[in-house]
Short mmCIF file of C-alpha atoms in Angstrom, two decimals:
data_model
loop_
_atom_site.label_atom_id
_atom_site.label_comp_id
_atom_site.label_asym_id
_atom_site.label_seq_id
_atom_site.Cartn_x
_atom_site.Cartn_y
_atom_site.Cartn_z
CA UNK A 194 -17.16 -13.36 22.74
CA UNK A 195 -18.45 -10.89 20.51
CA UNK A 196 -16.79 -8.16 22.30
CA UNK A 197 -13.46 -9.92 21.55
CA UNK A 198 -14.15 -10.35 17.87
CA UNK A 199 -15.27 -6.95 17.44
CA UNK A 200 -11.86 -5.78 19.16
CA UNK A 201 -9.10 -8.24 17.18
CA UNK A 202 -11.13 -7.55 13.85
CA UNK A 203 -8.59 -5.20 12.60
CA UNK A 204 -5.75 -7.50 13.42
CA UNK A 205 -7.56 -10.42 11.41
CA UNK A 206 -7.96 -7.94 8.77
CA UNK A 207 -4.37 -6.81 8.68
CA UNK A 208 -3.42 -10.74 8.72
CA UNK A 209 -5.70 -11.54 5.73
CA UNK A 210 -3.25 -12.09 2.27
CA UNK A 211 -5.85 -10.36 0.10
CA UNK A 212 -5.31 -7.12 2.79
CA UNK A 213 -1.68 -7.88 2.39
CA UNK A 214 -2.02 -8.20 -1.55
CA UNK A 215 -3.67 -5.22 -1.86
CA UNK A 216 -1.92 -2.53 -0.21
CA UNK A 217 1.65 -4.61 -0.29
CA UNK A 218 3.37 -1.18 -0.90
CA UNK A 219 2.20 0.58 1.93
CA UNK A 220 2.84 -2.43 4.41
CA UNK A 221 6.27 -3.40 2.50
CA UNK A 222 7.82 0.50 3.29
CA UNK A 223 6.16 0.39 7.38
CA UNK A 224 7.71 -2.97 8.07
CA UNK A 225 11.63 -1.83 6.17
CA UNK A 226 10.96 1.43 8.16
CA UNK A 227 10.12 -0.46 11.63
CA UNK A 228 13.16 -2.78 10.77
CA UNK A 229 15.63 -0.71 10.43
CA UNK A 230 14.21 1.54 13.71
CA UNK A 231 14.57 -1.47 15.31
CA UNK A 232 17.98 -2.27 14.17
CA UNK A 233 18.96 1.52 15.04
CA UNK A 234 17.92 1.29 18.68
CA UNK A 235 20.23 -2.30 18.71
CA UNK A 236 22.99 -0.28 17.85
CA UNK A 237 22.12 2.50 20.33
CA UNK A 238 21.52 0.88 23.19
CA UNK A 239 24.34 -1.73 23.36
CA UNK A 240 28.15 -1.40 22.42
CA UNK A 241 28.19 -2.53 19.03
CA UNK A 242 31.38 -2.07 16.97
CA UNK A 243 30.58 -1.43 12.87
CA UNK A 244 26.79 -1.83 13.60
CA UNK A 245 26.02 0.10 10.29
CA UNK A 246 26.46 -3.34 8.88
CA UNK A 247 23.88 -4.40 10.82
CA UNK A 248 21.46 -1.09 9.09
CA UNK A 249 22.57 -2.12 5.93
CA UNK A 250 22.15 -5.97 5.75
CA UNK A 251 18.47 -4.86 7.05
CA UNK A 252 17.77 -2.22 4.32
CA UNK A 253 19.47 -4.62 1.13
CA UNK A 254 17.83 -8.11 2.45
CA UNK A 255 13.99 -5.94 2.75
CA UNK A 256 14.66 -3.03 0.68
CA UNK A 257 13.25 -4.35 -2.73
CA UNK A 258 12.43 -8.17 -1.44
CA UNK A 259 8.49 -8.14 0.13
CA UNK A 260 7.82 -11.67 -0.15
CA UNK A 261 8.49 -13.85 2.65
CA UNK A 262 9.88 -16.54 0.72
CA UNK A 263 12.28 -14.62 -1.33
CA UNK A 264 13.46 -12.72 1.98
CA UNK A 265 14.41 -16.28 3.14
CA UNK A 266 16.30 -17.14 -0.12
CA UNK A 267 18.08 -13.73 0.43
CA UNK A 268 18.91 -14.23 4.02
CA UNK A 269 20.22 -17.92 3.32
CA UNK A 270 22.32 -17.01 0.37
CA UNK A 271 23.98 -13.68 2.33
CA UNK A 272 24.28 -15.94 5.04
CA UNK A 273 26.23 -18.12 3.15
CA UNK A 274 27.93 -15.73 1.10
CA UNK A 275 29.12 -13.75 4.48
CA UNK A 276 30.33 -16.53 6.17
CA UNK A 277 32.12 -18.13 3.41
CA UNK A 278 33.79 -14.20 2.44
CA UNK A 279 34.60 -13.81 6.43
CA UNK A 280 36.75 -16.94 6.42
CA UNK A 281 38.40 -16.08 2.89
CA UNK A 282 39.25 -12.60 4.44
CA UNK A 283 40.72 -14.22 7.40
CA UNK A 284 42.68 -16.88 5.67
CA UNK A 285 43.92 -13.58 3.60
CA UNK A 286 44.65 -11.84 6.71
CA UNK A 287 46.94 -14.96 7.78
CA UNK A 288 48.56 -15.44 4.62
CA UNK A 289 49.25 -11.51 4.54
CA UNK A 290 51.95 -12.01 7.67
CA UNK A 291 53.53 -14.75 5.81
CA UNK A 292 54.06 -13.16 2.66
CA UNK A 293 51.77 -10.13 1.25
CA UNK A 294 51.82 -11.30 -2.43
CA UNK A 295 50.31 -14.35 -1.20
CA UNK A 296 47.46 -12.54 0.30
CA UNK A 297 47.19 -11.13 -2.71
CA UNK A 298 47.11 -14.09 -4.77
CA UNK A 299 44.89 -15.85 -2.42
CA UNK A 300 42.27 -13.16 -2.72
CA UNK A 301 42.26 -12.60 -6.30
CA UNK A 302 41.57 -16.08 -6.98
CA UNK A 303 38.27 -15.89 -4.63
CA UNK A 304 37.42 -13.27 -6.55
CA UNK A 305 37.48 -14.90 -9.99
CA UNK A 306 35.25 -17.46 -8.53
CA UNK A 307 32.94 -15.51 -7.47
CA UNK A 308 33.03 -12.99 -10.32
CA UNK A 309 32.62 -16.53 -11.90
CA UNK A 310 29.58 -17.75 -10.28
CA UNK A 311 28.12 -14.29 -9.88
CA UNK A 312 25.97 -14.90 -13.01
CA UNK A 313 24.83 -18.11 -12.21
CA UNK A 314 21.68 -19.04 -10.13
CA UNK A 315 23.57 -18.82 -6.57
CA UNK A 316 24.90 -15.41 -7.79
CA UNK A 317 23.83 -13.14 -4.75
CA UNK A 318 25.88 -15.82 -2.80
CA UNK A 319 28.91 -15.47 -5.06
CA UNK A 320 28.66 -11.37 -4.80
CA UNK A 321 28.35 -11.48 -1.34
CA UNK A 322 31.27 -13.70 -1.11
CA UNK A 323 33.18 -11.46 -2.83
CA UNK A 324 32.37 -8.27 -1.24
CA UNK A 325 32.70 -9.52 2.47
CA UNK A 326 36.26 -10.70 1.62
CA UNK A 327 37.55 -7.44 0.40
CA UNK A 328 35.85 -5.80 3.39
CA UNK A 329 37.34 -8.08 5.59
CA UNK A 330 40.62 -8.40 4.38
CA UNK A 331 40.76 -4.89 2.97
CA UNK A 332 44.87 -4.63 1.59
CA UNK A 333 45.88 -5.97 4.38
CA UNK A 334 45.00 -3.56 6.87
CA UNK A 335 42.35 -5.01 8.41
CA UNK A 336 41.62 -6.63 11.81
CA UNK A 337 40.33 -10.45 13.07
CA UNK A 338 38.24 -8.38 15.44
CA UNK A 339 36.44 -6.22 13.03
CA UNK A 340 35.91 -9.45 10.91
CA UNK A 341 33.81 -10.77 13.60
CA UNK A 342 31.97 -7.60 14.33
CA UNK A 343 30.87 -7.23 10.66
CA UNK A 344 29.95 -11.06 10.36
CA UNK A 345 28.05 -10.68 13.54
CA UNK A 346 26.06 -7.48 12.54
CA UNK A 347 25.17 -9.42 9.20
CA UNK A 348 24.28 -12.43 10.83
CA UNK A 349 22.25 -10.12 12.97
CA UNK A 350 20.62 -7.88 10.40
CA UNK A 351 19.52 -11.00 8.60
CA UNK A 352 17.32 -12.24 11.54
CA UNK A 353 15.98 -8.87 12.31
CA UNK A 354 14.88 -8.45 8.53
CA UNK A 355 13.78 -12.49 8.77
CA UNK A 356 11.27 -11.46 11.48
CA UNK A 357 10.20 -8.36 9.99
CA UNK A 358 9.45 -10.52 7.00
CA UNK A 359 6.93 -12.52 9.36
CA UNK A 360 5.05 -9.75 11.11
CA UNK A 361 2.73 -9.12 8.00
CA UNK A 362 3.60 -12.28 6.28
CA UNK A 363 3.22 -11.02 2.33
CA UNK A 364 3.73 -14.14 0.43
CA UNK A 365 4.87 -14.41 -3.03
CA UNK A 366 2.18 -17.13 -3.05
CA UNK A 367 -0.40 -15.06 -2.66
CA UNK A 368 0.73 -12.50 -4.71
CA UNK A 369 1.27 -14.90 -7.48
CA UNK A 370 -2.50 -16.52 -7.15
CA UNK A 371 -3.85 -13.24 -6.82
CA UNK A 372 -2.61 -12.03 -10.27
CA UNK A 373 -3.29 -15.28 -11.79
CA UNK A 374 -6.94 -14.61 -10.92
CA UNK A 375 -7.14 -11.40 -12.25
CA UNK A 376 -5.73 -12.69 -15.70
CA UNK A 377 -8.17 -15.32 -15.70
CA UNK A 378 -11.10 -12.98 -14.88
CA UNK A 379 -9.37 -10.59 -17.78
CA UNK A 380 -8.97 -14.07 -19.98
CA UNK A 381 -13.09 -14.52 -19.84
CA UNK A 382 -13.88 -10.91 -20.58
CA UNK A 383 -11.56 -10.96 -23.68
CA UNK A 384 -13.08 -14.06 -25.15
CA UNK A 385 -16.72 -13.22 -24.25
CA UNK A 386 -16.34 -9.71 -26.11
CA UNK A 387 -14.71 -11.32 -28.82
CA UNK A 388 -16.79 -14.16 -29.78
CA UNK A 389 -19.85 -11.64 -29.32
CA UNK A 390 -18.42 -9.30 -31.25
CA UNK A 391 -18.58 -6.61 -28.93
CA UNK A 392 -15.96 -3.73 -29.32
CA UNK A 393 -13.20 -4.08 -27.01
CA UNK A 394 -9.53 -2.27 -26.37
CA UNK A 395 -8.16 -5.33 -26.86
CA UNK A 396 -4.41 -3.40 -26.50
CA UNK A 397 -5.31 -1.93 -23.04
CA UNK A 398 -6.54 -5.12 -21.48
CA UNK A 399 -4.37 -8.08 -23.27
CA UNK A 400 -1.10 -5.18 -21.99
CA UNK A 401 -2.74 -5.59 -18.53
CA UNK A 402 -2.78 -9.52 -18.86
CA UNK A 403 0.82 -9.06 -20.21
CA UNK A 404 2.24 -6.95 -17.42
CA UNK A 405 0.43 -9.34 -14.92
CA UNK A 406 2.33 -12.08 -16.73
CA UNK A 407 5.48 -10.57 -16.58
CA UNK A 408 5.33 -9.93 -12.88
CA UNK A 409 4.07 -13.69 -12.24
CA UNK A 410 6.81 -15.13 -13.64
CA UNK A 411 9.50 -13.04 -11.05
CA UNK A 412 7.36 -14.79 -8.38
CA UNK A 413 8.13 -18.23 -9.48
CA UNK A 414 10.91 -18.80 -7.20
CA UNK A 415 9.89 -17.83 -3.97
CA UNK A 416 6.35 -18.72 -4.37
CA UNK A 417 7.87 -22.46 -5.00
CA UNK A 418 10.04 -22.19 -2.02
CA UNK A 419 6.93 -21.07 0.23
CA UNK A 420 4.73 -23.85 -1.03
CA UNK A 421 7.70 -26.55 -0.73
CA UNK A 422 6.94 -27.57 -4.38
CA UNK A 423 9.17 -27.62 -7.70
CA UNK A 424 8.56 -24.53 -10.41
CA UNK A 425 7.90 -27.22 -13.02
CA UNK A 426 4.34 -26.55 -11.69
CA UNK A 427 4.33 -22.98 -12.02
CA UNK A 428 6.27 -22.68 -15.29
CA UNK A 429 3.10 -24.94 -16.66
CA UNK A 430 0.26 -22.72 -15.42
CA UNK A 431 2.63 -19.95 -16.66
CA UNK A 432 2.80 -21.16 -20.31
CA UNK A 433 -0.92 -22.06 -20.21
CA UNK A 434 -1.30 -18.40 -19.76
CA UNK A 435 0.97 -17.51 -22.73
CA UNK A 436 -0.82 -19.84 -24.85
CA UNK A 437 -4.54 -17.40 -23.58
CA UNK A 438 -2.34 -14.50 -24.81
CA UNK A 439 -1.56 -15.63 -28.12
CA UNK A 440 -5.24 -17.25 -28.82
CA UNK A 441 -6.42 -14.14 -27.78
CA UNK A 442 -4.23 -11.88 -30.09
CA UNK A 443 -5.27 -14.36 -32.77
CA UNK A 444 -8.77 -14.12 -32.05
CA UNK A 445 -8.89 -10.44 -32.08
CA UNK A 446 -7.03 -9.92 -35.47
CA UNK A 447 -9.63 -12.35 -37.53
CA UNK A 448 -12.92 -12.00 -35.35
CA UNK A 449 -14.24 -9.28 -37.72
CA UNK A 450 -13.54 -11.42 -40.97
CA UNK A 451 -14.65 -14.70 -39.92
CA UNK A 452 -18.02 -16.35 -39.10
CA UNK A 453 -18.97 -16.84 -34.97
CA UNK A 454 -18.28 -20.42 -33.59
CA UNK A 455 -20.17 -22.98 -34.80
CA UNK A 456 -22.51 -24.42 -31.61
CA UNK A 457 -24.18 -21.33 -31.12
CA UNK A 458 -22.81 -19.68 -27.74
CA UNK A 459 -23.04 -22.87 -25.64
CA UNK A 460 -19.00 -23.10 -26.36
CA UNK A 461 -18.74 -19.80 -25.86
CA UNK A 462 -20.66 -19.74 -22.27
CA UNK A 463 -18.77 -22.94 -21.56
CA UNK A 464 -15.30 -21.58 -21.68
CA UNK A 465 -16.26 -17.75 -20.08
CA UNK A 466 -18.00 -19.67 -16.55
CA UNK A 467 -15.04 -21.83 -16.37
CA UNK A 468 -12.50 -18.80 -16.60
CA UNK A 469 -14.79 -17.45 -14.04
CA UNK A 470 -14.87 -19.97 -12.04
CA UNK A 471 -11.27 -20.76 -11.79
CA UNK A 472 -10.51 -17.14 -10.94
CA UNK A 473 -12.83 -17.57 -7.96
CA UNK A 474 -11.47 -20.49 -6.77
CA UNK A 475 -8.00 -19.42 -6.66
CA UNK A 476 -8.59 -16.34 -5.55
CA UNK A 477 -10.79 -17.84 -2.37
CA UNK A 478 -9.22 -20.86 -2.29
CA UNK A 479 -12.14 -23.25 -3.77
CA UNK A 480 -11.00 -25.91 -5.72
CA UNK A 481 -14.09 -27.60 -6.41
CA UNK A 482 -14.53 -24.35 -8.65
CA UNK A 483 -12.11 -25.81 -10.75
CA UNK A 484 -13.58 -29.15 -11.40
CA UNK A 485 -15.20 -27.84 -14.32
CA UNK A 486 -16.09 -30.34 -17.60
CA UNK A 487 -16.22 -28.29 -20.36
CA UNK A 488 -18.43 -29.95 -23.72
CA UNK A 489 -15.76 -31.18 -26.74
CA UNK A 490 -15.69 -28.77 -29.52
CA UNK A 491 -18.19 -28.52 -31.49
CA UNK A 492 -16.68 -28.12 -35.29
CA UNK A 493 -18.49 -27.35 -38.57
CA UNK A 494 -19.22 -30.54 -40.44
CA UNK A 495 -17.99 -28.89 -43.57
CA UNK A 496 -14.90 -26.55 -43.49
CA UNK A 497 -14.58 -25.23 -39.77
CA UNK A 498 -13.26 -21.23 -40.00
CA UNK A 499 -10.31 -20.19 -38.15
CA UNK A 500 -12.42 -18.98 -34.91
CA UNK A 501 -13.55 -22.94 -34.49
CA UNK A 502 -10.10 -24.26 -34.19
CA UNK A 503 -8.97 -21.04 -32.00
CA UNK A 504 -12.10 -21.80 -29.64
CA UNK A 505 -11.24 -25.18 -29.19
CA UNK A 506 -7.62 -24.89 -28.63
CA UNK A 507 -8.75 -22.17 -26.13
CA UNK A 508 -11.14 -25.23 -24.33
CA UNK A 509 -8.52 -27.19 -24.31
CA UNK A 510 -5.65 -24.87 -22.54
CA UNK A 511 -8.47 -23.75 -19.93
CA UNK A 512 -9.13 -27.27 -19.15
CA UNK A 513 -5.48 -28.07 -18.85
CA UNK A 514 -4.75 -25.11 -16.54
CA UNK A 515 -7.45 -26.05 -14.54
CA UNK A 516 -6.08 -29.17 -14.02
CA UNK A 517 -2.99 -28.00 -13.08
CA UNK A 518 -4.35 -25.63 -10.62
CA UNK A 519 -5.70 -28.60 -9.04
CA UNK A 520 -3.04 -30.21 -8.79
CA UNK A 521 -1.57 -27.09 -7.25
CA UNK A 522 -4.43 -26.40 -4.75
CA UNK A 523 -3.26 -28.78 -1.93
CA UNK A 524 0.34 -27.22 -1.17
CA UNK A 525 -1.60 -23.71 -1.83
CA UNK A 526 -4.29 -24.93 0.90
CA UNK A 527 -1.44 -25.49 3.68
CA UNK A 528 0.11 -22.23 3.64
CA UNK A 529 -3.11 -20.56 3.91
CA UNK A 530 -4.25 -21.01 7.23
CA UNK A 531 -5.24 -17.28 8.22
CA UNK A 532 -7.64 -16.63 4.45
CA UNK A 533 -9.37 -19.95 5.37
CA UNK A 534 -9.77 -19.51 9.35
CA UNK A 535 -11.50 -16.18 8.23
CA UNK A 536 -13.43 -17.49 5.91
CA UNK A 537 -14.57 -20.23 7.66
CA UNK A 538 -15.62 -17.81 10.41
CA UNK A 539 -17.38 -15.85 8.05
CA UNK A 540 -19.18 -18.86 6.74
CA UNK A 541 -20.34 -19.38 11.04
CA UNK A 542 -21.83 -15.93 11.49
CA UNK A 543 -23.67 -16.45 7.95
CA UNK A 544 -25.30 -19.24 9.50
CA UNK A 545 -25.97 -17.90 12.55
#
């Protein structure tokens, strides 16, 4: 038993999201690399007409897509979009023996609508529409038979990325939770150093918060797709964060003019071990971390200064994003399977 731990410990290890998370470039540019290999020796090995479609539907559905999640939303809308394009080109091919200004005509239009749509939310879809007719229909040159062949070797090329996708599942999920933990951790360092009044960059680490941000919210999508839940979730937790940012900014610019909050650190301790806390249990998957009752804020009784109201506006947004973490935590918990298995096995040889 031991002997069979000891030997699928690196497997476990390579499985584990926070592995994943952590060295997501390396893994990303081995699994487009083994893809397209894979997709190479297809071609090779079997008599496959136009199979550089199949090479490049691989390379454009991985090549800058790591997630799982958004790979899926790729595959489905070039999927759609290829199929849809295919049977536009063929209809143009037909309509080309009857009368080549209709082909023409017919093909122009599709391409207003997709040129159309192509800056809407389905606009991949609408692009890929529009480039799969022309290739298919070309000016009228081109063949029923090499339609099928190219739909085929996308159709094809999308599953083969789809299960590279899945051999070191990186989840936009993960990613996302991951960051947000880090920017919580950040948010409790920034507010202890400030209400102590200990010198801090405050540029360098409220640009790291910042550039976490930024990155969470191109995550949105796909991590909501993974999850099976709506991005009215995320989008909250995402302007809870904004609202940290700002606070903090404020903070920062009148912390050396105005008098320390007024209940003596207890506030102050209040807000950092929650922060903590919450970064811990999203990180690790705890939620009971984030059951955390902070005191109400505790105001002068004669003209409160600006780092009183800022402190308990800052209570108040930690509480609410804890709340909405929690809300969060059960469709988190069942896509997480492999982090808690290992951590639950962990827990086991602790006891032991």
């Amino acid at each position: 038993m031991k002997l069979a731990r000891i030997l699928t410990a690196p497997w476990r290890a390579v499985k584990n999201p926070l592995f994943l998370y952590q060295h997501h470039r390396q893994i990303h540019a081995l699994r487009v690399t083994l893809a397209f290999i894979f997709g190479l020796v297809i071609n090779l090995s079997f008599p496959i007409q136009h199979g550089s479609w199949m090479l490049v539907t691989i390379v454009v559905m991985l090549g800058n897509v790591p997630h799982l999640g958004a790979v899926a939303q790729k595959t489905r809308q070039r999927t759609v979009g290829t199929t849809v394009g295919a049977l536009a080109g063929l209809l143009a091919l037909a309509l080309y023996g009857v009368s080549p200004l209709l082909a023409f005509s017919w093909m122009s239009l599709v391409i207003l609508l997709s040129a159309y749509h192509a800056i809407d939310k389905a606009g991949y879809t609408a692009l890929t529409v529009g480039i799969t007719l022309v290739i298919v229909a070309g000016v009228g040159d081109g063949t029923v038979d090499e339609s099928l062949w190219r739909t085929a070797n996308v159709a094809l090329g999308s599953l083969i990325a789809m299960m590279a996708a899945s051999l070191f599942p990186q989840r936009a999920l993960d990613h996302w939770r991951f960051l947000l933990s880090d920017n919580l951790r950040e948010s409790a360092l920034i507010y202890s150093h400030i209400a102590r009044r200990v010198p801090l960059d405050m540029g360098v680490a409220l640009g790291r918060f910042n550039t976490r941000l930024v990155t969470m919210r191109g995550l949105i999508s796909a991590a909501a797709s993974e999850c099976e839940q709506s991005g009215a979730s995320f989008e909250l937790i995402q302007r809870c964060q904004r609202t940290l940012y700002s606070l903090f900014d404020r903070m920062d610019d009148i912390a050396d003019t105005t008098a320390v909050v007024a209940d003596g650190g207890q506030q102050r301790q209040a807000i950092v071990k929650a922060l903590f806390r919450a970064a811990h249990g999203i990180r690790f998957l705890h939620p009971d971390l984030l059951l955390n009752v902070l005191p109400a804020p505790l105001l002068k009784a004669q003209t409160p200064g600006a780092c009183d109201w800022l402190s308990a506006e800052l209570s108040q947004t930690t509480t609410r994003l804890c709340d909405e973490l929690l809300l969060l935590m059960p469709a988190i918990l069942a896509t997480q399977r492999t982090l808690l298995a290992l951590s639950q096995e962990a827990a086991m040889r602790g006891r032991n």
